[in-house]
Amino acid sequence: MSRPSPLSVPTSNSFFRDRFAIDAALVERCLAAALGAGGDFAELYFESVTSSSIGIDEGIVKSASQGHSTGCGIRVLSGERTGYSYTDSLEEDRLIHAAKTAALIASGPATTRVQGFLETDVHDLYPVIGLDAEITAKLALVQRADKAARAYDGRITQVRAGFNDEVRHIFIAASDGTWAADTQPLSRFSVSVIAKDATADGGKGATARGSGGGGGRVRLDYYSGHHSPEHFAAEAARQAILQLNAIEAPAGETEVVLGPGWPGVLIHEAVGHGLEADFNRKKQSAFAGLMRQRVATDKVTVVDNGTIANRRGSLNVDDEGTPTQNNVLIEKGILRQYMSDKLSAKVMGLPRTGSGRRESYASVPMPRMTNTYMLAGEDEPEDILRSVKKGLYAVNFSGGSVDITNGKFVFAASEAYLIEDGRITAPVKGAMLIGNGPEALQYVSMVGHDLSLDEGIGTCGKRGQGVPVGVGMPTVKLDKMTVGGTGQ
């Protein structure tokens, strides 16, 4: 990658150039206006999103929509001060006005000039597609899920299914020479069910819920085989039927085994957020000041990898124009890296990790995760279970929360079982895993070789912004964790 000559013009923004006349000359005028009141850095983030969704409830189409949004967010940095403004119009006068507004918010004594643009070499992790599939094809997918869920068991009384997809075009240009563009497809299939059994729970009756789904940066033909509507519907129904006769989870401190795949959401929440650079820059994280120190047993290696092809959390380039990377956050128990955006990297003297993300052009970028997971170990999953005399096997989670400042977390297990004498026995309901992220990592004693990533359903929230992410882990044993429940 080499710097272009003064006469050469990057061409990767062809979508915005051809449709909205956003060329290099206009970009330079906008950046100059953004730096007009002083500042260290200015950035333009152009975005155009086309989306569609369809949902059915009880076999009836309850929602169907298509939408389009276009706009530009303009950011100016002066030291650690940020000025941000955005516009839903890409007309030059509106862009210049937004640039001047951001400049005034962040105005400071420092000044810089716009550098010659350097086109970013980006990954090629997903297909370049449009929303060209007929709505009837998408409707057929959700109807198949409805039919399959009901056929699974007569106790399934309610089914909801939905399909959402979008194509996002982005273009980032900045005063430091950044010039990067990407076209990002994304889709998600979801199904949820309710099961009822009047004879369950000793004749008292019981109601239970289950959910399934998946997706990624994929074409419509992805939803076949293991990723078919029938597969996701059967998984949702299986979970619900299982819970009808589950016993109350026992409370207390016990050994816990986490299953592979979606339980990696615990790593995402309890560990990943604490390793985002902005929380550490502001000393708000339980991991602040622990770089190159031991924070887990040597069984634990955690990465954030935005470069896995077709994954929901993957990106060719982040929302600041930096190519994504495979970032090793914790290596054999030692904290190696925080996830950084441009601002945190500059202030903290860190390398940029391709972690600057935003929900839309109306949002300020910040350090965010992509696909965060624990690497596989060498233990046999069966040996891990056999090693537990009495404990809990948590396979799926429905939700959770974490306090970044101290690492304390609470997670609700939607599918869990008792482990008795090394065997999986009764399913339980109402299990809550309670702990502290940094402390929990000290109790990891066995890690399986069965690393699995989630099906592609995750959305991460931070400061009011949601972005698509992925999680994962192998089977993992924690020697001690507090389980909340109402059983004995």
CSV table of C-alpha atoms in Angstrom, one decimal:
chain,number,residue,atom,x,y,z
A,1,MET,CA,0.0,0.0,0.0
A,2,SER,CA,1.6,3.3,-1.1
A,3,ARG,CA,0.5,6.9,-0.9
A,4,PRO,CA,-1.0,8.1,-4.1
A,5,SER,CA,0.5,11.0,-6.1
A,6,PRO,CA,-1.2,14.4,-5.7
A,7,LEU,CA,-3.1,13.9,-8.9
A,8,SER,CA,-4.5,10.4,-8.1
A,9,VAL,CA,-7.9,10.1,-6.5
A,10,PRO,CA,-9.0,7.0,-4.6
A,11,THR,CA,-12.0,5.3,-6.2
A,12,SER,CA,-13.4,2.9,-3.5
A,13,ASN,CA,-16.2,5.3,-2.7
A,14,SER,CA,-17.8,4.7,-6.1
A,15,PHE,CA,-21.3,4.0,-4.5
A,16,PHE,CA,-21.4,7.5,-2.9
A,17,ARG,CA,-19.6,9.2,-5.8
A,18,ASP,CA,-22.0,7.8,-8.4
A,19,ARG,CA,-25.3,8.2,-6.5
A,20,PHE,CA,-24.6,11.3,-4.4
A,21,ALA,CA,-21.7,13.1,-6.2
A,22,ILE,CA,-19.5,12.7,-3.1
A,23,ASP,CA,-16.0,13.2,-4.7
A,24,ALA,CA,-12.6,13.9,-3.3
A,25,ALA,CA,-13.0,17.7,-3.8
A,26,LEU,CA,-16.2,17.8,-1.8
A,27,VAL,CA,-14.6,15.6,0.9
A,28,GLU,CA,-11.7,18.0,1.2
A,29,ARG,CA,-14.0,21.1,1.5
A,30,CYS,CA,-16.1,19.4,4.3
A,31,LEU,CA,-13.0,18.4,6.2
A,32,ALA,CA,-11.6,21.9,5.9
A,33,ALA,CA,-14.8,23.3,7.3
A,34,ALA,CA,-14.7,20.8,10.1
A,35,LEU,CA,-11.2,21.9,11.1
A,36,GLY,CA,-12.1,25.6,10.6
A,37,ALA,CA,-12.3,26.3,14.4
A,38,GLY,CA,-9.2,24.4,15.3
A,39,GLY,CA,-8.8,20.7,16.0
A,40,ASP,CA,-6.5,17.8,15.8
A,41,PHE,CA,-8.6,15.5,13.6
A,42,ALA,CA,-11.8,15.5,11.5
A,43,GLU,CA,-13.7,12.6,10.0
A,44,LEU,CA,-16.6,12.1,7.7
A,45,TYR,CA,-18.7,8.9,7.9
A,46,PHE,CA,-21.1,8.4,5.1
A,47,GLU,CA,-23.8,5.7,5.3
A,48,SER,CA,-26.6,4.4,3.2
A,49,VAL,CA,-28.7,1.4,4.5
A,50,THR,CA,-31.5,-0.5,2.7
A,51,SER,CA,-33.4,-2.9,5.0
A,52,SER,CA,-36.4,-5.2,5.0
A,53,SER,CA,-38.2,-7.3,7.6
A,54,ILE,CA,-41.1,-9.7,7.8
A,55,GLY,CA,-42.7,-11.3,10.8
A,56,ILE,CA,-45.5,-13.7,11.4
A,57,ASP,CA,-47.4,-14.5,14.6
A,58,GLU,CA,-49.7,-17.5,14.8
A,59,GLY,CA,-49.3,-18.1,11.1
A,60,ILE,CA,-50.5,-14.6,10.2
A,61,VAL,CA,-48.2,-11.9,8.7
A,62,LYS,CA,-48.1,-9.2,11.4
A,63,SER,CA,-45.4,-7.0,10.0
A,64,ALA,CA,-43.6,-6.4,6.7
A,65,SER,CA,-41.5,-3.4,5.9
A,66,GLN,CA,-38.8,-2.0,3.7
A,67,GLY,CA,-36.7,1.1,4.5
A,68,HIS,CA,-33.9,3.2,3.5
A,69,SER,CA,-31.7,5.7,5.3
A,70,THR,CA,-28.8,7.9,4.2
A,71,GLY,CA,-26.7,10.3,6.1
A,72,CYS,CA,-23.3,11.5,7.2
A,73,GLY,CA,-21.8,11.9,10.7
A,74,ILE,CA,-19.0,14.4,11.1
A,75,ARG,CA,-16.6,14.2,14.0
A,76,VAL,CA,-13.9,16.7,15.2
A,77,LEU,CA,-11.4,15.9,17.9
A,78,SER,CA,-9.4,18.5,19.8
A,79,GLY,CA,-7.4,16.6,22.4
A,80,GLU,CA,-10.0,14.4,24.2
A,81,ARG,CA,-12.8,16.8,23.3
A,82,THR,CA,-15.2,15.5,20.7
A,83,GLY,CA,-17.6,17.5,18.5
A,84,TYR,CA,-20.2,15.5,16.6
A,85,SER,CA,-22.9,16.5,14.2
A,86,TYR,CA,-24.8,14.6,11.5
A,87,THR,CA,-27.2,15.2,8.7
A,88,ASP,CA,-29.7,13.0,6.8
A,89,SER,CA,-29.0,15.0,3.6
A,90,LEU,CA,-25.8,14.6,1.5
A,91,GLU,CA,-26.3,18.0,-0.2
A,92,GLU,CA,-23.1,20.1,0.1
A,93,ASP,CA,-24.7,22.9,2.0
A,94,ARG,CA,-26.0,20.5,4.7
A,95,LEU,CA,-22.7,18.7,4.9
A,96,ILE,CA,-20.8,22.0,5.4
A,97,HIS,CA,-23.2,23.2,8.0
A,98,ALA,CA,-22.8,19.9,9.9
A,99,ALA,CA,-19.1,20.2,9.6
A,100,LYS,CA,-19.0,23.7,11.0
A,101,THR,CA,-21.3,22.6,13.9
A,102,ALA,CA,-19.0,19.8,14.9
A,103,ALA,CA,-16.1,22.2,14.6
A,104,LEU,CA,-17.6,24.7,17.1
A,105,ILE,CA,-18.4,22.0,19.6
A,106,ALA,CA,-14.8,20.7,19.6
A,107,SER,CA,-13.0,24.0,18.9
A,108,GLY,CA,-9.6,24.2,20.5
A,109,PRO,CA,-6.2,25.8,19.9
A,110,ALA,CA,-4.7,22.9,18.0
A,111,THR,CA,-5.0,22.9,14.3
A,112,THR,CA,-4.1,20.5,11.5
A,113,ARG,CA,-4.4,20.3,7.8
A,114,VAL,CA,-6.1,17.7,5.6
A,115,GLN,CA,-3.5,15.2,4.4
A,116,GLY,CA,-3.4,13.5,1.1
A,117,PHE,CA,-5.8,10.5,1.1
A,118,LEU,CA,-4.5,7.0,1.4
A,119,GLU,CA,-6.9,4.3,0.2
A,120,THR,CA,-7.3,1.5,2.8
A,121,ASP,CA,-6.7,-2.1,1.7
A,122,VAL,CA,-9.7,-3.9,3.3
A,123,HIS,CA,-10.6,-7.6,3.8
A,124,ASP,CA,-13.0,-9.5,1.6
A,125,LEU,CA,-15.0,-11.4,4.2
A,126,TYR,CA,-18.5,-11.5,2.8
A,127,PRO,CA,-20.4,-11.3,-0.5
A,128,VAL,CA,-21.4,-8.0,-2.0
A,129,ILE,CA,-25.2,-8.4,-2.5
A,130,GLY,CA,-28.3,-6.4,-2.7
A,131,LEU,CA,-31.8,-7.0,-1.2
A,132,ASP,CA,-32.8,-8.6,-4.5
A,133,ALA,CA,-34.6,-11.6,-3.1
A,134,GLU,CA,-38.4,-11.5,-3.5
A,135,ILE,CA,-40.4,-10.9,-0.3
A,136,THR,CA,-42.3,-14.1,-1.1
A,137,ALA,CA,-39.0,-16.1,-0.6
A,138,LYS,CA,-38.5,-14.5,2.8
A,139,LEU,CA,-42.1,-15.1,3.8
A,140,ALA,CA,-41.7,-18.8,2.8
A,141,LEU,CA,-38.8,-19.1,5.3
A,142,VAL,CA,-40.8,-17.8,8.3
A,143,GLN,CA,-43.8,-19.9,7.3
A,144,ARG,CA,-41.7,-23.0,7.2
A,145,ALA,CA,-40.5,-22.3,10.7
A,146,ASP,CA,-44.0,-21.8,12.0
A,147,LYS,CA,-45.1,-25.2,10.5
A,148,ALA,CA,-42.0,-27.0,11.8
A,149,ALA,CA,-42.3,-25.7,15.4
A,150,ARG,CA,-46.0,-26.8,15.6
A,151,ALA,CA,-45.2,-30.2,14.2
A,152,TYR,CA,-42.5,-30.8,16.8
A,153,ASP,CA,-44.9,-31.3,19.7
A,154,GLY,CA,-48.6,-30.8,20.2
A,155,ARG,CA,-47.8,-28.8,23.4
A,156,ILE,CA,-46.4,-25.9,21.3
A,157,THR,CA,-49.2,-23.4,21.5
A,158,GLN,CA,-47.7,-20.2,20.0
A,159,VAL,CA,-45.1,-19.5,17.4
A,160,ARG,CA,-43.5,-16.3,16.2
A,161,ALA,CA,-40.9,-16.1,13.4
A,162,GLY,CA,-39.2,-13.3,11.6
A,163,PHE,CA,-36.5,-12.5,9.1
A,164,ASN,CA,-34.6,-9.2,8.8
A,165,ASP,CA,-31.9,-8.2,6.4
A,166,GLU,CA,-30.0,-5.1,5.3
A,167,VAL,CA,-27.2,-3.9,3.0
A,168,ARG,CA,-25.1,-1.1,4.5
A,169,HIS,CA,-22.8,1.0,2.3
A,170,ILE,CA,-20.2,3.0,4.3
A,171,PHE,CA,-17.5,5.4,3.3
A,172,ILE,CA,-15.0,7.0,5.7
A,173,ALA,CA,-12.7,9.9,4.9
A,174,ALA,CA,-10.6,11.7,7.5
A,175,SER,CA,-8.0,14.4,7.9
A,176,ASP,CA,-5.3,11.8,8.7
A,177,GLY,CA,-5.6,10.5,5.2
A,178,THR,CA,-8.1,7.7,5.9
A,179,TRP,CA,-10.1,6.8,2.8
A,180,ALA,CA,-12.1,3.5,3.1
A,181,ALA,CA,-15.4,2.1,1.9
A,182,ASP,CA,-17.3,-1.1,2.4
A,183,THR,CA,-20.6,-2.8,1.5
A,184,GLN,CA,-21.9,-4.9,4.4
A,185,PRO,CA,-24.8,-7.4,4.1
A,186,LEU,CA,-26.4,-8.7,7.2
A,187,SER,CA,-29.4,-11.0,7.9
A,188,ARG,CA,-31.0,-12.7,10.8
A,189,PHE,CA,-33.7,-15.4,11.2
A,190,SER,CA,-35.5,-15.8,14.5
A,191,VAL,CA,-38.2,-18.0,15.9
A,192,SER,CA,-39.7,-18.1,19.4
A,193,VAL,CA,-42.3,-20.5,20.8
A,194,ILE,CA,-44.5,-21.0,23.9
A,195,ALA,CA,-45.3,-24.4,25.2
A,196,LYS,CA,-48.0,-25.3,27.7
A,197,ASP,CA,-48.8,-28.6,29.5
A,198,ALA,CA,-51.7,-28.7,31.9
A,199,THR,CA,-50.4,-31.9,33.5
A,200,ALA,CA,-46.9,-30.8,34.2
A,201,ASP,CA,-45.5,-29.8,37.6
A,202,GLY,CA,-47.6,-32.3,39.5
A,203,GLY,CA,-50.8,-31.3,37.8
A,204,LYS,CA,-50.3,-27.6,38.4
A,205,GLY,CA,-49.6,-26.9,34.8
A,206,ALA,CA,-46.6,-25.2,33.3
A,207,THR,CA,-45.7,-22.8,30.6
A,208,ALA,CA,-42.3,-22.5,29.0
A,209,ARG,CA,-40.5,-20.5,26.2
A,210,GLY,CA,-37.9,-21.4,23.7
A,211,SER,CA,-36.1,-19.5,21.0
A,212,GLY,CA,-33.8,-20.2,18.1
A,213,GLY,CA,-32.3,-18.5,15.1
A,214,GLY,CA,-29.1,-17.5,13.3
A,215,GLY,CA,-27.6,-15.5,10.5
A,216,GLY,CA,-24.6,-13.6,9.4
A,217,ARG,CA,-23.2,-11.6,6.5
A,218,VAL,CA,-24.6,-14.2,4.1
A,219,ARG,CA,-26.9,-14.7,1.1
A,220,LEU,CA,-30.4,-16.0,1.3
A,221,ASP,CA,-29.4,-19.5,0.3
A,222,TYR,CA,-27.5,-19.8,3.6
A,223,TYR,CA,-30.8,-20.7,5.3
A,224,SER,CA,-30.7,-24.4,4.4
A,225,GLY,CA,-29.4,-27.6,6.0
A,226,HIS,CA,-28.1,-26.9,9.5
A,227,HIS,CA,-29.2,-23.2,9.2
A,228,SER,CA,-32.7,-24.0,7.8
A,229,PRO,CA,-36.0,-22.6,9.3
A,230,GLU,CA,-36.8,-26.2,10.4
A,231,HIS,CA,-33.5,-26.5,12.3
A,232,PHE,CA,-34.1,-23.2,14.2
A,233,ALA,CA,-37.7,-24.1,14.9
A,234,ALA,CA,-36.9,-27.5,16.2
A,235,GLU,CA,-34.3,-26.0,18.5
A,236,ALA,CA,-36.8,-23.4,19.9
A,237,ALA,CA,-39.4,-26.1,20.4
A,238,ARG,CA,-36.9,-28.5,22.1
A,239,GLN,CA,-35.9,-25.8,24.6
A,240,ALA,CA,-39.6,-25.0,25.5
A,241,ILE,CA,-40.7,-28.6,25.9
A,242,LEU,CA,-37.6,-29.4,28.0
A,243,GLN,CA,-38.5,-26.6,30.4
A,244,LEU,CA,-42.0,-27.8,31.0
A,245,ASN,CA,-40.8,-30.5,33.4
A,246,ALA,CA,-37.6,-28.8,34.7
A,247,ILE,CA,-37.1,-28.6,38.4
A,248,GLU,CA,-36.2,-25.5,40.3
A,249,ALA,CA,-32.5,-24.8,40.3
A,250,PRO,CA,-30.7,-25.2,43.6
A,251,ALA,CA,-29.0,-22.1,45.1
A,252,GLY,CA,-25.5,-21.9,46.4
A,253,GLU,CA,-21.8,-22.1,45.5
A,254,THR,CA,-21.0,-25.0,43.3
A,255,GLU,CA,-18.9,-26.2,40.3
A,256,VAL,CA,-20.2,-25.0,37.0
A,257,VAL,CA,-19.7,-26.3,33.5
A,258,LEU,CA,-20.4,-23.9,30.6
A,259,GLY,CA,-21.4,-25.5,27.3
A,260,PRO,CA,-19.8,-24.6,24.0
A,261,GLY,CA,-21.1,-21.8,21.7
A,262,TRP,CA,-23.6,-19.3,23.0
A,263,PRO,CA,-22.5,-19.4,26.6
A,264,GLY,CA,-19.6,-17.3,25.3
A,265,VAL,CA,-21.9,-14.4,25.9
A,266,LEU,CA,-20.7,-14.6,29.5
A,267,ILE,CA,-17.1,-13.9,28.2
A,268,HIS,CA,-18.5,-11.1,26.1
A,269,GLU,CA,-20.3,-9.4,29.0
A,270,ALA,CA,-18.2,-10.2,32.0
A,271,VAL,CA,-14.8,-9.8,30.3
A,272,GLY,CA,-15.0,-8.3,26.9
A,273,HIS,CA,-16.6,-5.0,27.8
A,274,GLY,CA,-14.0,-4.6,30.6
A,275,LEU,CA,-11.3,-4.8,27.9
A,276,GLU,CA,-12.6,-2.0,25.7
A,277,ALA,CA,-10.1,0.8,25.8
A,278,ASP,CA,-12.4,3.7,26.6
A,279,PHE,CA,-13.4,2.2,30.0
A,280,ASN,CA,-9.8,1.6,30.8
A,281,ARG,CA,-8.7,5.1,29.6
A,282,LYS,CA,-11.3,6.5,32.1
A,283,LYS,CA,-10.3,4.0,34.8
A,284,GLN,CA,-13.9,2.7,34.8
A,285,SER,CA,-13.0,-1.0,34.2
A,286,ALA,CA,-12.1,-3.7,36.7
A,287,PHE,CA,-9.2,-4.5,34.3
A,288,ALA,CA,-7.7,-0.9,34.3
A,289,GLY,CA,-4.0,-0.9,35.0
A,290,LEU,CA,-3.6,-4.7,34.7
A,291,MET,CA,-1.9,-4.8,31.3
A,292,ARG,CA,0.7,-7.7,31.1
A,293,GLN,CA,-0.5,-9.0,34.5
A,294,ARG,CA,-2.2,-12.3,35.2
A,295,VAL,CA,-6.0,-12.0,35.2
A,296,ALA,CA,-7.0,-15.7,34.6
A,297,THR,CA,-5.6,-19.2,34.9
A,298,ASP,CA,-3.2,-20.3,32.1
A,299,LYS,CA,-6.1,-22.2,30.6
A,300,VAL,CA,-7.7,-19.0,29.4
A,301,THR,CA,-7.0,-17.3,26.1
A,302,VAL,CA,-9.6,-14.8,24.8
A,303,VAL,CA,-9.6,-13.1,21.4
A,304,ASP,CA,-11.7,-10.6,19.6
A,305,ASN,CA,-11.6,-11.5,15.9
A,306,GLY,CA,-13.3,-9.4,13.3
A,307,THR,CA,-11.8,-11.3,10.4
A,308,ILE,CA,-13.9,-14.5,10.3
A,309,ALA,CA,-15.6,-14.8,6.9
A,310,ASN,CA,-19.4,-14.3,6.9
A,311,ARG,CA,-19.8,-14.0,10.6
A,312,ARG,CA,-22.3,-11.6,12.1
A,313,GLY,CA,-19.7,-9.7,14.1
A,314,SER,CA,-17.1,-9.5,11.3
A,315,LEU,CA,-16.2,-6.4,9.3
A,316,ASN,CA,-13.9,-5.8,6.4
A,317,VAL,CA,-13.1,-2.4,7.9
A,318,ASP,CA,-14.3,-0.8,11.1
A,319,ASP,CA,-16.4,2.4,11.3
A,320,GLU,CA,-13.3,4.6,11.4
A,321,GLY,CA,-11.7,3.1,8.3
A,322,THR,CA,-9.3,0.7,10.1
A,323,PRO,CA,-9.1,-2.9,8.8
A,324,THR,CA,-10.3,-5.4,11.5
A,325,GLN,CA,-7.9,-7.8,13.2
A,326,ASN,CA,-7.6,-10.9,15.2
A,327,ASN,CA,-6.8,-9.3,18.6
A,328,VAL,CA,-5.5,-11.5,21.4
A,329,LEU,CA,-6.9,-9.9,24.6
A,330,ILE,CA,-5.9,-12.5,27.2
A,331,GLU,CA,-3.1,-15.0,26.4
A,332,LYS,CA,-2.8,-18.0,28.8
A,333,GLY,CA,-4.1,-15.9,31.6
A,334,ILE,CA,-2.1,-12.7,30.9
A,335,LEU,CA,-3.8,-9.5,29.8
A,336,ARG,CA,-2.2,-8.5,26.5
A,337,GLN,CA,-4.4,-6.0,24.8
A,338,TYR,CA,-7.3,-3.6,25.0
A,339,MET,CA,-9.7,-3.0,22.1
A,340,SER,CA,-9.2,0.5,20.9
A,341,ASP,CA,-10.6,3.1,18.6
A,342,LYS,CA,-8.6,6.0,17.1
A,343,LEU,CA,-9.2,8.3,20.1
A,344,SER,CA,-8.3,5.8,22.8
A,345,ALA,CA,-5.3,4.6,20.8
A,346,LYS,CA,-3.9,8.1,20.6
A,347,VAL,CA,-4.6,9.1,24.2
A,348,MET,CA,-3.3,5.8,25.7
A,349,GLY,CA,-0.5,5.2,23.3
A,350,LEU,CA,-2.0,1.9,22.1
A,351,PRO,CA,-2.1,0.3,18.6
A,352,ARG,CA,-5.3,0.6,16.7
A,353,THR,CA,-7.2,-2.7,16.8
A,354,GLY,CA,-9.9,-2.1,14.2
A,355,SER,CA,-12.5,-1.9,17.0
A,356,GLY,CA,-14.0,1.6,16.3
A,357,ARG,CA,-17.8,0.9,15.8
A,358,ARG,CA,-21.0,2.9,15.7
A,359,GLU,CA,-24.7,2.0,15.3
A,360,SER,CA,-25.3,4.5,12.5
A,361,TYR,CA,-24.2,7.8,11.0
A,362,ALA,CA,-26.0,9.5,13.9
A,363,SER,CA,-23.7,7.8,16.5
A,364,VAL,CA,-20.2,8.6,17.8
A,365,PRO,CA,-17.8,5.7,17.3
A,366,MET,CA,-16.3,4.0,20.3
A,367,PRO,CA,-14.3,0.8,21.1
A,368,ARG,CA,-16.6,-2.2,20.6
A,369,MET,CA,-16.3,-6.0,20.2
A,370,THR,CA,-16.7,-8.0,17.0
A,371,ASN,CA,-16.5,-11.8,17.5
A,372,THR,CA,-15.3,-12.4,21.0
A,373,TYR,CA,-14.5,-15.9,22.2
A,374,MET,CA,-12.3,-18.2,24.4
A,375,LEU,CA,-9.9,-20.4,22.4
A,376,ALA,CA,-10.1,-24.2,22.6
A,377,GLY,CA,-8.1,-26.1,25.2
A,378,GLU,CA,-7.0,-29.8,25.3
A,379,ASP,CA,-9.6,-31.4,27.6
A,380,GLU,CA,-12.2,-33.9,26.5
A,381,PRO,CA,-15.7,-32.4,27.1
A,382,GLU,CA,-16.8,-35.8,28.6
A,383,ASP,CA,-13.8,-35.7,31.0
A,384,ILE,CA,-14.9,-32.2,32.1
A,385,LEU,CA,-18.4,-33.4,33.0
A,386,ARG,CA,-17.1,-36.6,34.7
A,387,SER,CA,-14.8,-34.5,36.9
A,388,VAL,CA,-17.9,-32.8,38.6
A,389,LYS,CA,-19.3,-34.6,41.6
A,390,LYS,CA,-22.2,-32.1,42.0
A,391,GLY,CA,-22.7,-29.0,40.0
A,392,LEU,CA,-24.5,-27.2,37.2
A,393,TYR,CA,-24.2,-27.6,33.4
A,394,ALA,CA,-25.3,-24.3,31.7
A,395,VAL,CA,-26.0,-24.7,28.0
A,396,ASN,CA,-27.9,-21.5,27.0
A,397,PHE,CA,-28.5,-18.1,28.4
A,398,SER,CA,-31.4,-15.7,27.9
A,399,GLY,CA,-29.9,-12.5,29.3
A,400,GLY,CA,-27.5,-10.9,31.7
A,401,SER,CA,-25.9,-7.7,33.0
A,402,VAL,CA,-22.5,-6.6,34.2
A,403,ASP,CA,-21.1,-3.7,36.2
A,404,ILE,CA,-18.0,-2.7,34.2
A,405,THR,CA,-16.5,-0.9,37.2
A,406,ASN,CA,-16.2,-4.0,39.4
A,407,GLY,CA,-16.8,-6.8,37.0
A,408,LYS,CA,-19.9,-8.2,38.8
A,409,PHE,CA,-22.3,-10.0,36.6
A,410,VAL,CA,-25.7,-11.8,36.7
A,411,PHE,CA,-26.8,-14.2,33.9
A,412,ALA,CA,-30.0,-16.1,33.5
A,413,ALA,CA,-29.6,-19.6,32.2
A,414,SER,CA,-32.4,-20.6,29.8
A,415,GLU,CA,-31.2,-24.2,29.5
A,416,ALA,CA,-29.3,-25.9,32.3
A,417,TYR,CA,-29.0,-29.3,34.0
A,418,LEU,CA,-27.8,-30.8,37.2
A,419,ILE,CA,-24.5,-32.7,37.2
A,420,GLU,CA,-24.5,-35.6,39.6
A,421,ASP,CA,-21.6,-38.0,40.0
A,422,GLY,CA,-20.2,-36.9,36.6
A,423,ARG,CA,-23.5,-37.4,34.7
A,424,ILE,CA,-26.0,-34.9,33.3
A,425,THR,CA,-29.3,-35.5,35.0
A,426,ALA,CA,-32.4,-33.3,35.5
A,427,PRO,CA,-33.1,-30.1,33.6
A,428,VAL,CA,-33.5,-27.1,35.9
A,429,LYS,CA,-35.2,-23.7,35.6
A,430,GLY,CA,-34.6,-20.4,37.2
A,431,ALA,CA,-30.8,-20.8,37.4
A,432,MET,CA,-28.9,-17.5,37.7
A,433,LEU,CA,-25.1,-17.4,37.5
A,434,ILE,CA,-23.7,-14.7,39.8
A,435,GLY,CA,-20.0,-13.7,39.9
A,436,ASN,CA,-17.2,-11.3,39.1
A,437,GLY,CA,-15.6,-11.5,35.7
A,438,PRO,CA,-11.9,-11.2,36.8
A,439,GLU,CA,-12.5,-13.4,39.7
A,440,ALA,CA,-14.4,-16.1,37.7
A,441,LEU,CA,-11.4,-16.4,35.3
A,442,GLN,CA,-9.3,-17.5,38.3
A,443,TYR,CA,-11.5,-20.6,38.7
A,444,VAL,CA,-11.2,-21.9,35.2
A,445,SER,CA,-9.6,-25.3,35.6
A,446,MET,CA,-10.5,-27.3,32.4
A,447,VAL,CA,-11.1,-26.1,28.8
A,448,GLY,CA,-12.5,-28.4,26.1
A,449,HIS,CA,-11.2,-28.8,22.6
A,450,ASP,CA,-14.8,-28.2,21.2
A,451,LEU,CA,-14.7,-24.5,20.5
A,452,SER,CA,-18.0,-23.4,18.9
A,453,LEU,CA,-19.3,-20.0,17.8
A,454,ASP,CA,-22.9,-18.9,18.2
A,455,GLU,CA,-25.4,-19.2,15.4
A,456,GLY,CA,-25.3,-15.5,14.5
A,457,ILE,CA,-27.9,-13.8,16.6
A,458,GLY,CA,-26.1,-11.4,18.9
A,459,THR,CA,-26.5,-7.6,19.2
A,460,CYS,CA,-24.4,-5.8,21.8
A,461,GLY,CA,-25.7,-2.7,23.5
A,462,LYS,CA,-23.4,0.1,24.8
A,463,ARG,CA,-24.4,3.7,25.7
A,464,GLY,CA,-27.6,3.3,23.7
A,465,GLN,CA,-25.9,1.9,20.6
A,466,GLY,CA,-26.5,-1.6,19.3
A,467,VAL,CA,-24.1,-3.4,16.9
A,468,PRO,CA,-24.0,-7.0,15.6
A,469,VAL,CA,-21.5,-9.2,17.4
A,470,GLY,CA,-20.5,-12.9,17.7
A,471,VAL,CA,-19.6,-14.9,20.8
A,472,GLY,CA,-18.2,-18.4,21.4
A,473,MET,CA,-16.3,-20.7,23.7
A,474,PRO,CA,-15.5,-24.4,24.2
A,475,THR,CA,-16.8,-26.5,27.1
A,476,VAL,CA,-15.3,-24.8,30.3
A,477,LYS,CA,-15.2,-25.8,33.9
A,478,LEU,CA,-15.2,-23.3,36.7
A,479,ASP,CA,-14.3,-24.8,40.1
A,480,LYS,CA,-16.5,-22.3,41.9
A,481,MET,CA,-19.4,-20.0,41.1
A,482,THR,CA,-22.5,-18.8,42.9
A,483,VAL,CA,-25.8,-20.1,41.4
A,484,GLY,CA,-29.0,-18.3,42.3
A,485,GLY,CA,-32.2,-20.5,42.4
A,486,THR,CA,-35.2,-21.4,44.4
A,487,GLY,CA,-34.6,-25.2,44.7
A,488,GLN,CA,-32.9,-27.2,47.4
